[in-house]
Short mmCIF file of C-alpha atoms and ligand atoms in Angstrom, two decimals:
data_model
loop_
_atom_site.label_atom_id
_atom_site.label_comp_id
_atom_site.label_asym_id
_atom_site.label_seq_id
_atom_site.Cartn_x
_atom_site.Cartn_y
_atom_site.Cartn_z
CA MET A 133 200.24 275.49 -4.69
CA ASN A 134 200.65 278.56 -2.61
CA SER A 135 197.28 279.17 -1.19
CA PRO A 136 197.87 281.15 1.97
CA ILE A 137 194.62 279.49 3.62
CA TYR A 138 196.04 275.99 3.60
CA ARG A 139 195.33 274.24 7.08
CA GLY A 140 196.75 270.64 7.52
CA ARG A 141 196.77 268.52 10.65
CA LEU A 142 198.54 265.94 12.57
CA ALA A 143 196.23 263.78 14.73
CA PRO A 144 198.24 261.24 16.78
CA SER A 145 196.24 259.15 19.36
CA PRO A 146 198.76 258.80 22.33
CA THR A 147 198.38 255.03 22.61
CA GLY A 148 201.86 254.25 22.10
CA HIS A 149 205.16 255.58 20.47
CA LEU A 150 205.16 256.73 16.91
CA HIS A 151 206.41 253.98 14.46
CA LEU A 152 207.54 254.02 11.04
CA GLY A 153 204.23 254.30 9.49
CA HIS A 154 203.44 257.36 11.35
CA ALA A 155 206.68 259.03 10.44
CA ARG A 156 205.92 258.50 6.61
CA THR A 157 202.10 259.95 6.98
CA PHE A 158 203.14 262.71 9.19
CA TRP A 159 206.20 263.83 7.15
CA ILE A 160 204.06 263.88 3.88
CA ALA A 161 201.43 265.95 5.78
CA ALA A 162 204.17 268.45 6.97
CA GLU A 163 205.61 268.62 3.49
CA ARG A 164 202.14 269.32 1.72
CA ALA A 165 201.55 272.12 4.44
CA ARG A 166 205.19 273.43 3.85
CA ALA A 167 204.66 273.35 0.04
CA ARG A 168 201.64 275.70 0.41
CA ARG A 169 203.08 277.90 3.00
CA GLY A 170 200.36 276.75 5.11
CA THR A 171 199.60 276.10 8.85
CA LEU A 172 200.01 272.83 10.50
CA VAL A 173 197.88 271.92 13.64
CA LEU A 174 198.75 269.20 16.01
CA ARG A 175 195.68 267.77 17.80
CA ASN A 176 196.13 265.16 20.60
CA GLU A 177 193.33 262.67 19.81
CA ASN A 178 193.16 261.38 23.37
CA LEU A 179 189.42 260.47 23.70
CA ASP A 180 190.02 256.85 24.49
CA VAL A 181 190.87 257.38 28.02
CA ALA A 182 191.25 253.63 28.57
CA ARG A 183 194.08 253.21 25.69
CA CYS A 184 195.65 256.58 25.87
CA LYS A 185 198.32 257.50 28.12
CA GLN A 186 199.29 261.08 28.66
CA ASP A 187 203.08 259.90 29.17
CA PHE A 188 203.19 259.20 25.46
CA VAL A 189 202.43 262.72 24.42
CA PRO A 190 205.76 264.48 25.25
CA ALA A 191 207.31 261.41 23.62
CA ILE A 192 205.30 261.88 20.44
CA LEU A 193 206.08 265.68 20.26
CA GLU A 194 209.76 264.87 20.77
CA ASP A 195 209.72 262.19 17.99
CA LEU A 196 207.88 264.54 15.48
CA ARG A 197 210.63 267.33 16.30
CA TRP A 198 213.30 264.95 15.76
CA LEU A 199 211.83 264.13 12.19
CA GLY A 200 211.97 267.93 11.66
CA ILE A 201 208.47 268.45 11.59
CA GLU A 202 207.18 271.93 12.97
CA TRP A 203 203.49 272.73 13.86
CA GLN A 204 202.02 276.23 14.37
CA GLU A 205 199.09 275.32 16.66
CA GLY A 206 198.97 272.54 19.17
CA PRO A 207 198.44 271.56 22.80
CA ASP A 208 202.11 272.77 23.72
CA CYS A 209 201.84 276.11 21.77
CA GLY A 210 198.20 277.08 21.71
CA GLY A 211 196.48 278.75 18.83
CA PRO A 212 193.21 280.38 17.94
CA PHE A 213 191.27 277.19 17.56
CA GLY A 214 191.87 275.39 20.84
CA PRO A 215 191.82 273.51 22.95
CA TYR A 216 194.06 271.05 21.00
CA ASN A 217 193.37 268.05 23.45
CA GLN A 218 190.15 266.15 22.45
CA THR A 219 189.32 265.59 26.02
CA GLU A 220 188.95 269.38 26.52
CA ARG A 221 186.73 269.65 23.41
CA ARG A 222 183.59 268.19 24.78
CA GLU A 223 181.18 271.00 24.20
CA PHE A 224 181.81 271.08 20.52
CA TYR A 225 181.01 267.15 20.25
CA SER A 226 177.83 267.62 22.51
CA ALA A 227 176.69 270.57 20.36
CA ALA A 228 177.20 268.53 17.14
CA PHE A 229 175.41 265.59 18.62
CA GLU A 230 172.46 267.64 19.42
CA LYS A 231 172.19 268.85 16.05
CA LEU A 232 172.26 265.41 14.56
CA ARG A 233 169.52 264.32 16.93
CA THR A 234 167.31 267.18 16.36
CA GLY A 235 167.80 266.76 12.59
CA GLY A 236 166.70 263.04 12.97
CA PHE A 237 169.93 261.53 11.76
CA VAL A 238 170.62 259.35 14.78
CA TYR A 239 168.79 256.66 16.75
CA PRO A 240 169.43 254.89 20.17
CA CYS A 241 170.98 251.55 19.92
CA ARG A 242 171.18 248.79 22.79
CA CYS A 243 173.42 246.33 20.97
CA SER A 244 176.60 244.72 22.09
CA ARG A 245 179.09 246.79 23.94
CA GLN A 246 182.01 245.39 21.64
CA ASP A 247 180.99 247.44 18.60
CA VAL A 248 181.10 250.40 20.64
CA LEU A 249 184.33 249.80 22.41
CA ARG A 250 185.77 249.95 19.04
CA ALA A 251 184.04 253.34 18.18
CA LEU A 252 186.45 255.47 20.17
CA GLN A 253 189.30 254.36 17.93
CA ALA A 254 189.64 254.91 14.07
CA PRO A 255 188.66 251.81 12.51
CA HIS A 256 191.92 250.87 10.35
CA GLN A 257 191.19 248.90 7.35
CA PRO A 258 191.25 245.86 7.02
CA ASP A 259 189.99 245.65 10.64
CA ASP A 260 187.15 248.15 9.80
CA GLU A 261 183.96 247.64 11.82
CA PRO A 262 181.44 245.05 10.64
CA ILE A 263 178.15 246.41 8.99
CA TYR A 264 175.67 246.79 11.50
CA PRO A 265 172.60 244.55 10.69
CA GLY A 266 170.14 247.36 11.71
CA THR A 267 168.80 245.54 14.90
CA CYS A 268 167.93 248.70 16.54
CA ARG A 269 167.19 250.88 13.57
CA PRO A 270 163.62 252.07 14.11
CA SER A 271 161.55 249.85 12.10
CA ALA A 272 159.40 252.48 10.63
CA GLU A 273 162.26 254.08 9.05
CA ARG A 274 164.07 250.90 7.89
CA GLY A 275 165.01 251.27 4.16
CA ASP A 276 163.70 254.95 4.14
CA ARG A 277 166.45 256.97 2.64
CA ASN A 278 164.82 260.42 3.50
CA LEU A 279 164.99 260.87 7.10
CA GLU A 280 166.72 264.39 6.81
CA LEU A 281 163.90 266.49 8.30
CA PRO A 282 163.72 267.79 11.76
CA GLY A 283 161.54 265.72 14.00
CA ALA A 284 161.27 262.71 11.42
CA LEU A 285 162.37 260.23 14.20
CA PRO A 286 159.56 259.18 16.72
CA HIS A 287 159.42 261.10 19.87
CA SER A 288 160.62 258.49 22.04
CA THR A 289 164.01 259.06 20.19
CA SER A 290 164.23 262.57 21.10
CA ARG A 291 163.45 262.02 24.73
CA THR A 292 165.72 259.23 25.33
CA SER A 293 168.73 260.19 27.36
CA ARG A 294 172.07 260.74 25.46
CA SER A 295 174.01 258.57 27.90
CA ALA A 296 171.29 255.82 28.39
CA CYS A 297 172.44 253.83 25.45
CA ASN A 298 174.63 254.14 22.17
CA TRP A 299 173.65 256.21 19.23
CA ARG A 300 173.99 255.44 15.64
CA PHE A 301 174.13 257.43 12.48
CA ARG A 302 171.69 256.19 10.07
CA VAL A 303 173.25 255.85 6.58
CA PRO A 304 171.39 256.35 3.42
CA ASP A 305 171.28 252.90 2.23
CA GLY A 306 172.31 252.24 -1.42
CA GLU A 307 173.63 255.93 -1.87
CA THR A 308 177.18 256.07 -3.41
CA ILE A 309 179.43 258.31 -1.41
CA SER A 310 182.06 259.74 -4.08
CA PHE A 311 185.13 261.86 -3.39
CA VAL A 312 188.44 262.65 -5.30
CA ASP A 313 191.41 261.66 -2.94
CA GLY A 314 194.54 263.55 -3.55
CA GLN A 315 196.68 260.53 -3.74
CA PHE A 316 194.23 257.79 -4.93
CA GLY A 317 191.87 259.64 -7.17
CA SER A 318 188.25 258.94 -7.57
CA GLN A 319 186.71 256.95 -4.69
CA GLN A 320 183.14 255.35 -4.34
CA PHE A 321 181.62 253.55 -1.42
CA VAL A 322 178.04 252.43 -1.09
CA ALA A 323 176.16 253.37 2.22
CA GLY A 324 174.73 250.08 3.69
CA LYS A 325 177.01 247.84 1.65
CA ASP A 326 180.44 249.11 2.09
CA PHE A 327 179.73 250.29 5.59
CA GLY A 328 176.58 250.49 7.83
CA ASP A 329 175.17 252.63 10.52
CA PHE A 330 178.01 253.72 12.71
CA VAL A 331 178.09 254.75 16.35
CA ILE A 332 178.57 258.31 17.00
CA TRP A 333 177.97 258.58 20.68
CA GLN A 334 178.47 255.85 23.23
CA HIS A 335 176.65 254.76 26.30
CA ASP A 336 179.69 255.95 28.48
CA ASP A 337 178.91 259.45 27.26
CA LEU A 338 181.76 259.77 24.96
CA PRO A 339 181.64 260.69 21.20
CA SER A 340 183.08 258.36 18.88
CA TYR A 341 186.21 258.74 16.65
CA GLN A 342 184.12 259.53 13.34
CA LEU A 343 182.01 262.33 15.28
CA ALA A 344 185.05 263.94 16.91
CA VAL A 345 187.30 264.24 13.97
CA VAL A 346 184.63 265.60 11.82
CA VAL A 347 183.76 268.15 14.50
CA ASP A 348 187.44 268.95 15.12
CA ASP A 349 188.52 269.14 11.40
CA ALA A 350 185.63 271.70 10.71
CA ALA A 351 186.22 273.75 13.83
CA MET A 352 189.96 274.03 13.55
CA GLN A 353 189.23 275.09 9.77
CA ILE A 354 191.40 272.17 8.16
CA THR A 355 191.43 272.41 4.49
CA GLU A 356 193.25 269.15 3.81
CA VAL A 357 193.20 265.97 5.86
CA VAL A 358 196.36 263.83 5.26
CA ARG A 359 196.37 260.38 6.71
CA GLY A 360 196.71 256.79 6.13
CA ALA A 361 194.93 254.97 3.30
CA ASP A 362 193.34 252.55 5.92
CA LEU A 363 191.00 255.59 6.73
CA LEU A 364 189.67 255.83 3.16
CA LEU A 365 186.35 253.94 4.03
CA SER A 366 186.04 256.37 7.17
CA THR A 367 186.22 259.25 4.74
CA ALA A 368 182.97 258.23 3.31
CA ARG A 369 181.30 258.02 6.82
CA GLN A 370 182.67 261.41 7.52
CA LEU A 371 181.34 263.04 4.35
CA LEU A 372 177.96 261.99 5.52
CA LEU A 373 178.54 263.67 8.93
CA TYR A 374 179.71 266.92 7.29
CA ARG A 375 176.62 266.84 5.24
CA ALA A 376 174.34 266.22 8.03
CA LEU A 377 175.79 269.00 10.06
CA GLY A 378 175.78 271.41 7.12
CA LEU A 379 179.78 271.81 7.35
CA ALA A 380 182.00 272.15 4.28
CA ALA A 381 184.28 268.97 3.89
CA PRO A 382 187.90 269.51 3.45
CA ASP A 383 189.96 267.89 0.82
CA PHE A 384 191.63 264.40 1.49
CA PHE A 385 194.91 262.96 0.79
CA HIS A 386 195.36 259.25 1.98
CA CYS A 387 199.03 258.18 2.26
CA PRO A 388 200.21 254.72 1.10
CA LEU A 389 200.59 252.60 4.14
CA VAL A 390 203.93 251.06 5.34
CA THR A 391 203.37 247.44 5.93
CA ASP A 392 205.61 244.60 7.42
CA GLU A 393 206.85 241.82 5.47
CA ALA A 394 203.66 239.94 5.46
CA GLY A 395 201.80 242.97 4.09
CA VAL A 396 200.14 243.94 7.58
CA ARG A 397 199.94 247.64 8.65
CA LEU A 398 202.29 248.51 11.44
CA ALA A 399 200.88 248.52 14.69
CA LYS A 400 202.01 248.57 18.43
CA ARG A 401 203.13 244.97 18.10
CA HIS A 402 205.81 246.39 15.87
CA ASP A 403 207.59 247.91 18.65
CA ALA A 404 211.05 247.37 16.99
CA LEU A 405 209.90 249.76 14.45
CA SER A 406 209.12 252.49 16.89
CA LEU A 407 210.91 255.60 16.06
CA ARG A 408 212.58 255.36 19.39
CA ALA A 409 213.99 251.98 18.55
CA LEU A 410 215.20 252.98 15.17
CA ARG A 411 217.03 256.09 16.50
CA GLU A 412 218.88 253.71 18.91
CA LYS A 413 219.85 251.63 15.79
CA THR A 414 221.17 255.02 14.43
CA VAL A 415 218.56 254.97 11.52
CA THR A 416 218.62 258.63 10.17
CA VAL A 417 215.86 261.28 9.53
CA GLU A 418 216.93 261.47 6.00
CA PHE A 419 216.48 257.55 5.67
CA LEU A 420 212.97 257.80 7.05
CA ARG A 421 211.97 260.60 4.80
CA SER A 422 212.99 258.93 1.69
CA LYS A 423 209.84 257.11 0.66
CA ASN A 424 211.42 254.17 -1.22
CA TYR A 425 212.85 251.93 1.66
CA THR A 426 211.49 248.63 2.45
CA LEU A 427 211.55 247.36 5.99
CA GLY A 428 214.33 244.79 4.89
CA ASP A 429 216.72 247.77 4.61
CA LEU A 430 216.17 248.37 8.29
CA ASN A 431 217.84 244.99 9.43
N1 LIG B 232 194.00 259.55 15.78
C1 LIG B 232 193.60 258.79 14.66
C2 LIG B 232 194.49 257.72 14.56
O1 LIG B 232 195.59 257.72 15.08
C3 LIG B 232 193.71 259.79 13.37
C4 LIG B 232 192.75 259.44 12.52
C5 LIG B 232 192.72 260.58 11.45
O2 LIG B 232 193.76 261.05 11.10
O3 LIG B 232 191.60 261.02 11.12
O4 LIG B 232 194.09 256.73 14.09
#
């Protein structure tokens, strides 16, 4: 429990104020880092420029401090693995994309814009992205699980301009992706069945959430990713990216979600449960840190 090399991270997206669900997950992340005398990194996941607002960043930092969370690296305090704003890390994502393209792991896709608009955001379950039917998957490789050799894709693919279309990662159909989650234990997801070919680069020349988070967690030498249970399925996708990029994957610890009375994950529409609103109602930090409350206790 005392490994000096533990590195954890908090990765909020500044699309709104932090709410109760964030508080629980981030508090658990901070506690796990503290128990191991580790380093906690704060990364500002602001790639989705249409949905992120810079004004939320200071509010998020203030709410985290109010909760009693301290981080040692971040956009406000710097650190050896910066920059800590995703919008400033483009060169890392581009390099990873080129590696995937050279390795024959990706193909250009000209399907609907809708899937792609979603790709900048983490696909929180139960609204995870639909399985891609493979419309643009190069027909010669359909069903071929061994496209891992450089140059395996047709020449036309390697010549396609990166920003001319979207790019998908070709998942190895039928392969079971297994990992042991620190909270939920053994997990198994089948590629092509539980999730399909996913977008890694968008036609507007931005990396997807899946690519950016893997590149950043690896570059920042994160040893354990702590986040909400609604990203368990994304972990399977990300493990494929770690493998394709030749990177060591971190450990994963997914936190049980805070849900509303109907069992729905908290989101922006639950503004009354933002930490700001709760502070005004004089809800205490100690209350939020205790893991056993229900939303009914807040009324
Ligand atoms: N910025 C992502 C979100 O807020 C975090 C996802 C992750 O922790 O990997 O949904």
